[in-house]
PDB file of C-alpha atoms in Angstrom:
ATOM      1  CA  UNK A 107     -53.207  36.209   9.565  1.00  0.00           C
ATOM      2  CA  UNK A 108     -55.597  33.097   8.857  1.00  0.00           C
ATOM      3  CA  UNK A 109     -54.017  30.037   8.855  1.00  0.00           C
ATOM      4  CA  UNK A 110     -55.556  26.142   8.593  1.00  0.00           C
ATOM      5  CA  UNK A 111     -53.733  23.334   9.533  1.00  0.00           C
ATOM      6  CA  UNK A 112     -55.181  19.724   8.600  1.00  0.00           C
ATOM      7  CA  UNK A 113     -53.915  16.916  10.784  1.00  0.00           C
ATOM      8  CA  UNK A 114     -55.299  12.773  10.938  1.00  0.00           C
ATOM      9  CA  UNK A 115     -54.339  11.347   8.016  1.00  0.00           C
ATOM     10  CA  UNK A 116     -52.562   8.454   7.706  1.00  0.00           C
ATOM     11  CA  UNK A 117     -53.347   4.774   5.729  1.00  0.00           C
ATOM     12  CA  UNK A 118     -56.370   3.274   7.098  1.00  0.00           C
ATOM     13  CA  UNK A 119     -57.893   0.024   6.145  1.00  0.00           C
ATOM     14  CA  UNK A 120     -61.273   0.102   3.746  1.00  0.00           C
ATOM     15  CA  UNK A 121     -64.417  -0.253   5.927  1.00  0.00           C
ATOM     16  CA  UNK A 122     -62.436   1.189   8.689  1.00  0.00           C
ATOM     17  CA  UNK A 123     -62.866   5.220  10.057  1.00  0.00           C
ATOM     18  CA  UNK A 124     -60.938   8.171  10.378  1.00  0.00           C
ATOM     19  CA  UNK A 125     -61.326  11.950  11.769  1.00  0.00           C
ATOM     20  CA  UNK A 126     -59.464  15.045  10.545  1.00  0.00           C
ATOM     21  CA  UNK A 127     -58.835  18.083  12.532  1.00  0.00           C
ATOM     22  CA  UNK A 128     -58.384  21.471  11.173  1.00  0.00           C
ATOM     23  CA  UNK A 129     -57.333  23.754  13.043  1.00  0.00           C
ATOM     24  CA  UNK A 130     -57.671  27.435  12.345  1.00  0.00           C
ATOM     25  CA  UNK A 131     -56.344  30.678  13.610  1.00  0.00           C
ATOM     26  CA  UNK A 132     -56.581  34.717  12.480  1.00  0.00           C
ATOM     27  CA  UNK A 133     -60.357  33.971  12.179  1.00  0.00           C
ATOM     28  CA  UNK A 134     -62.822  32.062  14.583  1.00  0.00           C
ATOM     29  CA  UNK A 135     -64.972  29.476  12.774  1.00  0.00           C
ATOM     30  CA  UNK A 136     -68.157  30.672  14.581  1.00  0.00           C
ATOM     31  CA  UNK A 137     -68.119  33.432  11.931  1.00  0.00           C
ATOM     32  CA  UNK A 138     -67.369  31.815   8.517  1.00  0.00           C
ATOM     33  CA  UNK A 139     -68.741  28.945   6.920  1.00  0.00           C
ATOM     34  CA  UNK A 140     -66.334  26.233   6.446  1.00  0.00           C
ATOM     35  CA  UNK A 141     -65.574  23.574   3.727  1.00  0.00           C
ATOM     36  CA  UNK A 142     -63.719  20.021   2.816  1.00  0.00           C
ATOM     37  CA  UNK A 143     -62.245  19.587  -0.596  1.00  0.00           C
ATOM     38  CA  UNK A 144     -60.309  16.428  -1.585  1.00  0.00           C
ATOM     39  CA  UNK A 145     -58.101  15.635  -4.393  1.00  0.00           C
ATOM     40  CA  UNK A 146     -57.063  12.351  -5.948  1.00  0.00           C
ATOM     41  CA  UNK A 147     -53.628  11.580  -6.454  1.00  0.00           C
ATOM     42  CA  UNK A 148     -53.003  12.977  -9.990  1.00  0.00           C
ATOM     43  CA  UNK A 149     -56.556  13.883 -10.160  1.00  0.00           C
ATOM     44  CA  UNK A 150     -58.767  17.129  -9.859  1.00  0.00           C
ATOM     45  CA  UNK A 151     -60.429  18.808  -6.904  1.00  0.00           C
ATOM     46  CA  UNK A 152     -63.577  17.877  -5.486  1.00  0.00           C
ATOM     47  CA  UNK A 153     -66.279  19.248  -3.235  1.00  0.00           C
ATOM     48  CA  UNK A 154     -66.438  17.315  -0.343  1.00  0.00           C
ATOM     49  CA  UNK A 155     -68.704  18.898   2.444  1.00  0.00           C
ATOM     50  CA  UNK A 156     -69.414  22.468   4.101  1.00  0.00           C
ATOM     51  CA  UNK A 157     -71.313  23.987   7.519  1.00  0.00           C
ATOM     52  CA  UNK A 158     -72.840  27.012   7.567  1.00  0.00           C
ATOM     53  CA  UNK A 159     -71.144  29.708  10.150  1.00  0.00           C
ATOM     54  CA  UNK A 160     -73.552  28.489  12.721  1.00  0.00           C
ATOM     55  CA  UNK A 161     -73.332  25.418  12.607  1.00  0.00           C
ATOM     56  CA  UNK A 162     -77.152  24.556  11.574  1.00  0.00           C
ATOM     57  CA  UNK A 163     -76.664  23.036   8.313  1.00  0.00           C
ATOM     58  CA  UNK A 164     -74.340  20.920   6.772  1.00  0.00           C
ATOM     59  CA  UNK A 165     -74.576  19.330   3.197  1.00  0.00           C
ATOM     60  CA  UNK A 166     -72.276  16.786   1.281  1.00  0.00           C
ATOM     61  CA  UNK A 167     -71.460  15.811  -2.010  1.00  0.00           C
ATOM     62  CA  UNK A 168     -73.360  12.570  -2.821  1.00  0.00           C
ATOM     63  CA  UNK A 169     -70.191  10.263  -3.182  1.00  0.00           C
ATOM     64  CA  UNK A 170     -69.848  11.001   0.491  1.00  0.00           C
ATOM     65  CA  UNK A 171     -72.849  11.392   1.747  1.00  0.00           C
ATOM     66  CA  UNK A 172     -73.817   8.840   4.859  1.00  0.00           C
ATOM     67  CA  UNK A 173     -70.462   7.918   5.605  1.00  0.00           C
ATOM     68  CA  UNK A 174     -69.257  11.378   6.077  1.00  0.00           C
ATOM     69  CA  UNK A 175     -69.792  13.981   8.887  1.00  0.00           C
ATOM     70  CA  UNK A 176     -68.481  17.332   9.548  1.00  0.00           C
ATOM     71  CA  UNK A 177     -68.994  19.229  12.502  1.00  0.00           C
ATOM     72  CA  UNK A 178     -66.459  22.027  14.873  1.00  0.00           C
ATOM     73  CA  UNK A 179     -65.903  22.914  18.162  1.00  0.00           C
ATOM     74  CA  UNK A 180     -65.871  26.545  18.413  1.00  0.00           C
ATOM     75  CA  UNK A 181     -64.107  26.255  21.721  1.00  0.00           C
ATOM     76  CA  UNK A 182     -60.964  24.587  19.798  1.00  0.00           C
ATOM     77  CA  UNK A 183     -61.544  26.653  17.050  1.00  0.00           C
ATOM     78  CA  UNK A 184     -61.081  23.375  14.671  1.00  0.00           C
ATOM     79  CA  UNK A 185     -63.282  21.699  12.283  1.00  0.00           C
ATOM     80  CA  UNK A 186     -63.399  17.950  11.466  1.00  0.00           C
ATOM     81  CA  UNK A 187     -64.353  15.435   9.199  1.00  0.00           C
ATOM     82  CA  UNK A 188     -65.637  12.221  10.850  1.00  0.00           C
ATOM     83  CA  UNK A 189     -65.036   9.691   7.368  1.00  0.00           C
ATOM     84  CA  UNK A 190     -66.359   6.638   8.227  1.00  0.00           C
ATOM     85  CA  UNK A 191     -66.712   2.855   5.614  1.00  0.00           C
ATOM     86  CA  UNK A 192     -64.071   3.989   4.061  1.00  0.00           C
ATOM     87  CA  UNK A 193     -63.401   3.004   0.184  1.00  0.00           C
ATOM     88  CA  UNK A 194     -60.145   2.720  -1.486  1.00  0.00           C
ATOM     89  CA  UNK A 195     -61.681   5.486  -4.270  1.00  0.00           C
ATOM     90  CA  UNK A 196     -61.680   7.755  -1.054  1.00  0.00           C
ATOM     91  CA  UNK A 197     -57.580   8.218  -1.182  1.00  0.00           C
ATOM     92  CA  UNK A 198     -56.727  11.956  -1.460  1.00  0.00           C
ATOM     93  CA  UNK A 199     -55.250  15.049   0.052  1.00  0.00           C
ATOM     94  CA  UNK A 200     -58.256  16.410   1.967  1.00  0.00           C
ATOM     95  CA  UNK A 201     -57.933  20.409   2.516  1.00  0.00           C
ATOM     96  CA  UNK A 202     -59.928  22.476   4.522  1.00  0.00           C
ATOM     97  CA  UNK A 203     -60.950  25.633   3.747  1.00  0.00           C
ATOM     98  CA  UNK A 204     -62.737  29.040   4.592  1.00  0.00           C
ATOM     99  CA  UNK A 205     -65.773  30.471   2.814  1.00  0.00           C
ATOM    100  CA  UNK A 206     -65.393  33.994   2.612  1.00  0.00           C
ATOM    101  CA  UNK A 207     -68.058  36.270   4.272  1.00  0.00           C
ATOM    102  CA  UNK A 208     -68.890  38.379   1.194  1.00  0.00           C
ATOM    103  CA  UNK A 209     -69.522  35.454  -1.180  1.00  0.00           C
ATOM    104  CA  UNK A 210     -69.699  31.662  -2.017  1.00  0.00           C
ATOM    105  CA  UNK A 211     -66.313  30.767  -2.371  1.00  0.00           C
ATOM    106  CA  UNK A 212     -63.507  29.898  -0.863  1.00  0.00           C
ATOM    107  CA  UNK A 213     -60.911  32.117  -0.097  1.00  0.00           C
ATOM    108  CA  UNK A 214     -58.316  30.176   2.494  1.00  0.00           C
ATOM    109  CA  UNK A 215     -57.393  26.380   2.326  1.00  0.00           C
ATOM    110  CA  UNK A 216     -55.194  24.653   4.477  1.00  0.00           C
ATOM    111  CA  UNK A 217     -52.106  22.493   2.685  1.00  0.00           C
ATOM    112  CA  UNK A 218     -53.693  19.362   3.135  1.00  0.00           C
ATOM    113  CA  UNK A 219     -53.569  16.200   4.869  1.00  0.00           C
ATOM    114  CA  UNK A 220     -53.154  13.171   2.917  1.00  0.00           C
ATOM    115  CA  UNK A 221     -55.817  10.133   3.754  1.00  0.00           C
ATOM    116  CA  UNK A 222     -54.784   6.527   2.142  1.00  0.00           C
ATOM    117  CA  UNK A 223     -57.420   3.686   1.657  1.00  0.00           C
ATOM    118  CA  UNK A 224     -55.045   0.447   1.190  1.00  0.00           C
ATOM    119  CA  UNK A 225     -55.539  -3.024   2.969  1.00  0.00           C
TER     120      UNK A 225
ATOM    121  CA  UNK B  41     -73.089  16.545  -8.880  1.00  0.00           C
ATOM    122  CA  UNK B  42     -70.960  16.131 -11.719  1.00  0.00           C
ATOM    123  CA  UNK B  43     -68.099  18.045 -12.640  1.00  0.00           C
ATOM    124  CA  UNK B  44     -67.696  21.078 -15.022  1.00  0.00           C
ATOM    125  CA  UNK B  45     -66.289  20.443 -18.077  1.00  0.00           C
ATOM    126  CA  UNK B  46     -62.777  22.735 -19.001  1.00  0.00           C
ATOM    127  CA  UNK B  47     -60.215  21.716 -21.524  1.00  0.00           C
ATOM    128  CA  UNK B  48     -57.048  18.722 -20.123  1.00  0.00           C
ATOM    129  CA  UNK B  49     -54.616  21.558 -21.341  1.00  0.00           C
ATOM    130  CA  UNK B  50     -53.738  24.413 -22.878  1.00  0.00           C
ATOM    131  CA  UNK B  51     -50.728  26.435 -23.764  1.00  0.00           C
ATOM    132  CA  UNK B  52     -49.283  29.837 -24.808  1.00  0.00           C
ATOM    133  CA  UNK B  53     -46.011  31.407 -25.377  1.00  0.00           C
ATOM    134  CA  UNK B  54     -44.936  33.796 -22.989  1.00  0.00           C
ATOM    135  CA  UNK B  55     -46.905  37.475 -23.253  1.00  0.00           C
ATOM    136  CA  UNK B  56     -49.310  35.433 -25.154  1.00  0.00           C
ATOM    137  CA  UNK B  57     -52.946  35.510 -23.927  1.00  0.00           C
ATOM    138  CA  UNK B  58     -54.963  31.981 -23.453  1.00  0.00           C
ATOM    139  CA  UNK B  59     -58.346  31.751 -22.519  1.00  0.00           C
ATOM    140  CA  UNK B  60     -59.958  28.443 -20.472  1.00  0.00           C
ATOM    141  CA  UNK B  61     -63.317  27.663 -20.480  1.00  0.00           C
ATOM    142  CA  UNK B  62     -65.463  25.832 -17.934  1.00  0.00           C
ATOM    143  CA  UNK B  63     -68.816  24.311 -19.064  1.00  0.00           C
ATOM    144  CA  UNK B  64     -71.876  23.321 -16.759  1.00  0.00           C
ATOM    145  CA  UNK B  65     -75.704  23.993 -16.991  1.00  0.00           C
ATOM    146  CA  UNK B  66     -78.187  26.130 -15.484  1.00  0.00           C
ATOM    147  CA  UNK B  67     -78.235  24.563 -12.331  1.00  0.00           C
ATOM    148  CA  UNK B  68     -74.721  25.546 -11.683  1.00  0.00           C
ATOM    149  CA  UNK B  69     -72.335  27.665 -13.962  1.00  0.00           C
ATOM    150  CA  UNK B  70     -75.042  29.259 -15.880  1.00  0.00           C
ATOM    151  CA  UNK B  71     -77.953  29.828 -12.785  1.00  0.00           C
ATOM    152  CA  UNK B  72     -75.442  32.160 -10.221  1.00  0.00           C
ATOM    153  CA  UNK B  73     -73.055  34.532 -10.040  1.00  0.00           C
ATOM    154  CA  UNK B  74     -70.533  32.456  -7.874  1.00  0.00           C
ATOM    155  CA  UNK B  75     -68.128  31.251 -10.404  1.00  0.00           C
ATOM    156  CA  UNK B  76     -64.672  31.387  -9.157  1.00  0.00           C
ATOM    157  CA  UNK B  77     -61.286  30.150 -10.494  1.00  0.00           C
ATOM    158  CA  UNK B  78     -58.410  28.978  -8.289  1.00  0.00           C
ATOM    159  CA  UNK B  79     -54.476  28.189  -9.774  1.00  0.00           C
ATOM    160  CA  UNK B  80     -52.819  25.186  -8.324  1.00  0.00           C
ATOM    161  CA  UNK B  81     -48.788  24.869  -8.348  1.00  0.00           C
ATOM    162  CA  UNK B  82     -47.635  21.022  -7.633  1.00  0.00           C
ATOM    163  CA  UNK B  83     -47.764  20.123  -4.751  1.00  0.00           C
ATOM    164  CA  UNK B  84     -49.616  23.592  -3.387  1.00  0.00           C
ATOM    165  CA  UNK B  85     -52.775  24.660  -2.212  1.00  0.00           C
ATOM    166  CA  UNK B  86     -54.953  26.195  -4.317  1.00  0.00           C
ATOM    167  CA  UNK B  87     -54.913  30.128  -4.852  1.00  0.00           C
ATOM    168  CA  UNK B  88     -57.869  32.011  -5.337  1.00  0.00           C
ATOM    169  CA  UNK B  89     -57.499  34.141  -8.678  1.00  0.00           C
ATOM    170  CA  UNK B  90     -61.288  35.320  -9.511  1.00  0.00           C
ATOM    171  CA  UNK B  91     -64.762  35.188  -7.640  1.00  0.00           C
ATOM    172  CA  UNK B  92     -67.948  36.781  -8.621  1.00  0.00           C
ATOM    173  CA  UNK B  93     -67.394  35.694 -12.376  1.00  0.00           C
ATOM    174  CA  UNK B  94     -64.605  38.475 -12.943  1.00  0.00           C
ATOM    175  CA  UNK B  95     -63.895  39.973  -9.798  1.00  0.00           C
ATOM    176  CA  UNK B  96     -59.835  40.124  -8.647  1.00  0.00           C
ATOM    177  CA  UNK B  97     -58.541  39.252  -4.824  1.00  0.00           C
ATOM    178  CA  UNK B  98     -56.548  41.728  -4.005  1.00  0.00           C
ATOM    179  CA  UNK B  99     -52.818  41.125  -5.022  1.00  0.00           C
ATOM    180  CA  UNK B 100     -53.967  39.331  -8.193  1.00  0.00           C
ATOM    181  CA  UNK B 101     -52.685  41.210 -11.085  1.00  0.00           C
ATOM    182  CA  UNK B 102     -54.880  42.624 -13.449  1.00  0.00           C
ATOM    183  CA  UNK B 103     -53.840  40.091 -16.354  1.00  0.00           C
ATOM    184  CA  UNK B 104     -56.518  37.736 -14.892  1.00  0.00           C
ATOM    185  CA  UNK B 105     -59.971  38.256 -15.853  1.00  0.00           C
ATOM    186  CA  UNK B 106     -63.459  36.422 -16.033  1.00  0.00           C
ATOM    187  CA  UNK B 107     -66.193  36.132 -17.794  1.00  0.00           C
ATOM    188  CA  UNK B 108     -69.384  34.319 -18.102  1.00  0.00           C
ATOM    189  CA  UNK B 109     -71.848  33.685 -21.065  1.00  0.00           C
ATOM    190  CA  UNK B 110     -74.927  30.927 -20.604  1.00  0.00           C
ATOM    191  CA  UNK B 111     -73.451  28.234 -19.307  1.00  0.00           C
ATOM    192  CA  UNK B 112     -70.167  28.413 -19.785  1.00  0.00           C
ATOM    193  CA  UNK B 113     -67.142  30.998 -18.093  1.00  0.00           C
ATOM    194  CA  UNK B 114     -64.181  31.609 -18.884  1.00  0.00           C
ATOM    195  CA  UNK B 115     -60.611  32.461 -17.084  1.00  0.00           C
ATOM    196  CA  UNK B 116     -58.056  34.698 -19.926  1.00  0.00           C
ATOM    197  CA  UNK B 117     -54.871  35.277 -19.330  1.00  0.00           C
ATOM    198  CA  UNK B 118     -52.852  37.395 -20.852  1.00  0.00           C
ATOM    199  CA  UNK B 119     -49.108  38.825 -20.796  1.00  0.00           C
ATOM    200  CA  UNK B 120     -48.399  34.917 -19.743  1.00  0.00           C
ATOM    201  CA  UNK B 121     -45.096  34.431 -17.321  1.00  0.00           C
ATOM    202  CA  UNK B 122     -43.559  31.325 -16.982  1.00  0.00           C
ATOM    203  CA  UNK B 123     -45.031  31.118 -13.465  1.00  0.00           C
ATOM    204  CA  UNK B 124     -48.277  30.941 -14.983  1.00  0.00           C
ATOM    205  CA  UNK B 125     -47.730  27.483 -15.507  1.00  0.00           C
ATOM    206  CA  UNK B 126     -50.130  25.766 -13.211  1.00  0.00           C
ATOM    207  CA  UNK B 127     -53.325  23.624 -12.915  1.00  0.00           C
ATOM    208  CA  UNK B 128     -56.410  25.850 -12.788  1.00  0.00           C
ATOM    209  CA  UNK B 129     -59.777  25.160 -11.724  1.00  0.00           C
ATOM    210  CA  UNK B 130     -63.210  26.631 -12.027  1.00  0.00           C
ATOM    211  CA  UNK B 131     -65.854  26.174  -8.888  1.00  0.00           C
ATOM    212  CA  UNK B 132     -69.453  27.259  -9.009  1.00  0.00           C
ATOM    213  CA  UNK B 133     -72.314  27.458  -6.867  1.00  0.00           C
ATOM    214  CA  UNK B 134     -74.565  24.620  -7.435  1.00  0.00           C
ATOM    215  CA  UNK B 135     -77.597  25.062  -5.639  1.00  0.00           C
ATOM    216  CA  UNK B 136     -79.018  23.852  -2.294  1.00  0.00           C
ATOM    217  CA  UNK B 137     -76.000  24.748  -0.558  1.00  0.00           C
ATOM    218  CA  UNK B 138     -73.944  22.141  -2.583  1.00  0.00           C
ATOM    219  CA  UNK B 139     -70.869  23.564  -5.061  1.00  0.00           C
ATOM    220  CA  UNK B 140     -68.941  21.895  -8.063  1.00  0.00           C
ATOM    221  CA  UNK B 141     -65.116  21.824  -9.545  1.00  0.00           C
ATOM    222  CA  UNK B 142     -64.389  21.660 -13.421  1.00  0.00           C
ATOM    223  CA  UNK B 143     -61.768  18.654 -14.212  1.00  0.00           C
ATOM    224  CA  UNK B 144     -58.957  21.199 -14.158  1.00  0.00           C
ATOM    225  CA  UNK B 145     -56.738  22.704 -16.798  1.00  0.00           C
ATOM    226  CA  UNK B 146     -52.611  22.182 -17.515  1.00  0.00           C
ATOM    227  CA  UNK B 147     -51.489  25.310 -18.400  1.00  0.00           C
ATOM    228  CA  UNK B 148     -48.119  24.920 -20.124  1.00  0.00           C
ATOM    229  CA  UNK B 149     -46.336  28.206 -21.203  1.00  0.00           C
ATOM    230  CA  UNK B 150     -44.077  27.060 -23.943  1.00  0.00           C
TER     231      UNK B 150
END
């Protein structure tokens, strides 16, 4: 049974850093490309960021791009998101997700881990 | 990057059909096949509903459906039930390894 479970958040100052874990289980990430999504509070989901199943490429959405990094460790099975200069417009529930093998699009998310932006 | 376009709300009766629609270009919506839609409950994840333009997840009953014309697809439901009632959301393929949400629909069933 795949699960995800997002951990990290928390309020962090803007300028400041932050890394969320996801851990997953049922599946190894080694063998599915993986993905960040974020959504506002109130607001709409966004794309956020995704690796390839091996790791080799990575590509962001452009209002995160340079200040964001995702990456995994296949030996914890978890994927992260490395958010650094954070911006008070960067306050959201941040789920991770699974890309399914068959097609583009995403067919697992975690519940979410809420990331607040506040001096 | 910016966001595909789909209607703040609609609404039906119950065993009504309603039909959302989810507007981008040819770089996204209208240049692949990898248009999905996902329904979001409050305070939920979001559930995968259709992929492929009009393909069905398993355990999704067969009152969801997609479609795609141009630019534009769209999600119908029909035989609405009040747990219908959700937020749903297109996603599409956009290119260079990058992908795109529409603004999201209220779906109210009345």
């Amino acid at each position: 049974q795949v699960h995800l479970v997002e951990s990290g958040g928390g309020v962090v100052q803007p300028g400041r850093s932050l890394r969320l874990s996801c851990a997953a289980s049922g599946f190894t990430v080694s063998s599915y490309a993986m993905q960040w999504v974020r959504q506002a509070p109130g607001k709409g989901l966004e794309w956020v960021a995704v690796i390839s199943h091996d790791g080799s490429n990575k590509y962001y959405a452009d209002s995160v791009k340079g200040r964001f990094t995702i990456s995994r460790d296949i030996s914890k099975n978890t994927l992260y998101l490395q958010m650094n200069s954070l911006r008070a417009e960067d306050t959201a529930v941040y789920f991770c997700a699974r890309e399914a093998d068959t097609s583009l699009v995403i067919d697992y998310w975690g519940q979410g881990t809420l990331v607040t932006v506040s001096s | 990057q910016s966001a595909l376009t789909q209607p703040r709300s609609v609404s039906g009766s119950p065993g009504q059909s309603v039909t959302i629609s989810c507007t981008g270009t040819s770089s996204d919506v209208g240049g692949y096949k990898y248009v999905s839609w996902y329904q979001q409950h409050p305070g939920k994840a979001p559930k995968l509903v259709i992929y492929d333009v009009n393909k069905r997840p398993s355990g999704v009953p067969d009152r969801f459906s997609g479609s795609k014309s141009g630019n534009t697809a769209s999600l119908t439901i029909s035989g609405l039930q009040a747990d219908d009632e959700a937020d749903y959301y297109c996603y599409s393929y956009a290119g260079s390894y990058t992908f795109v949400f529409g603004g999201g629909t209220k779906l109210t069933v009345l």
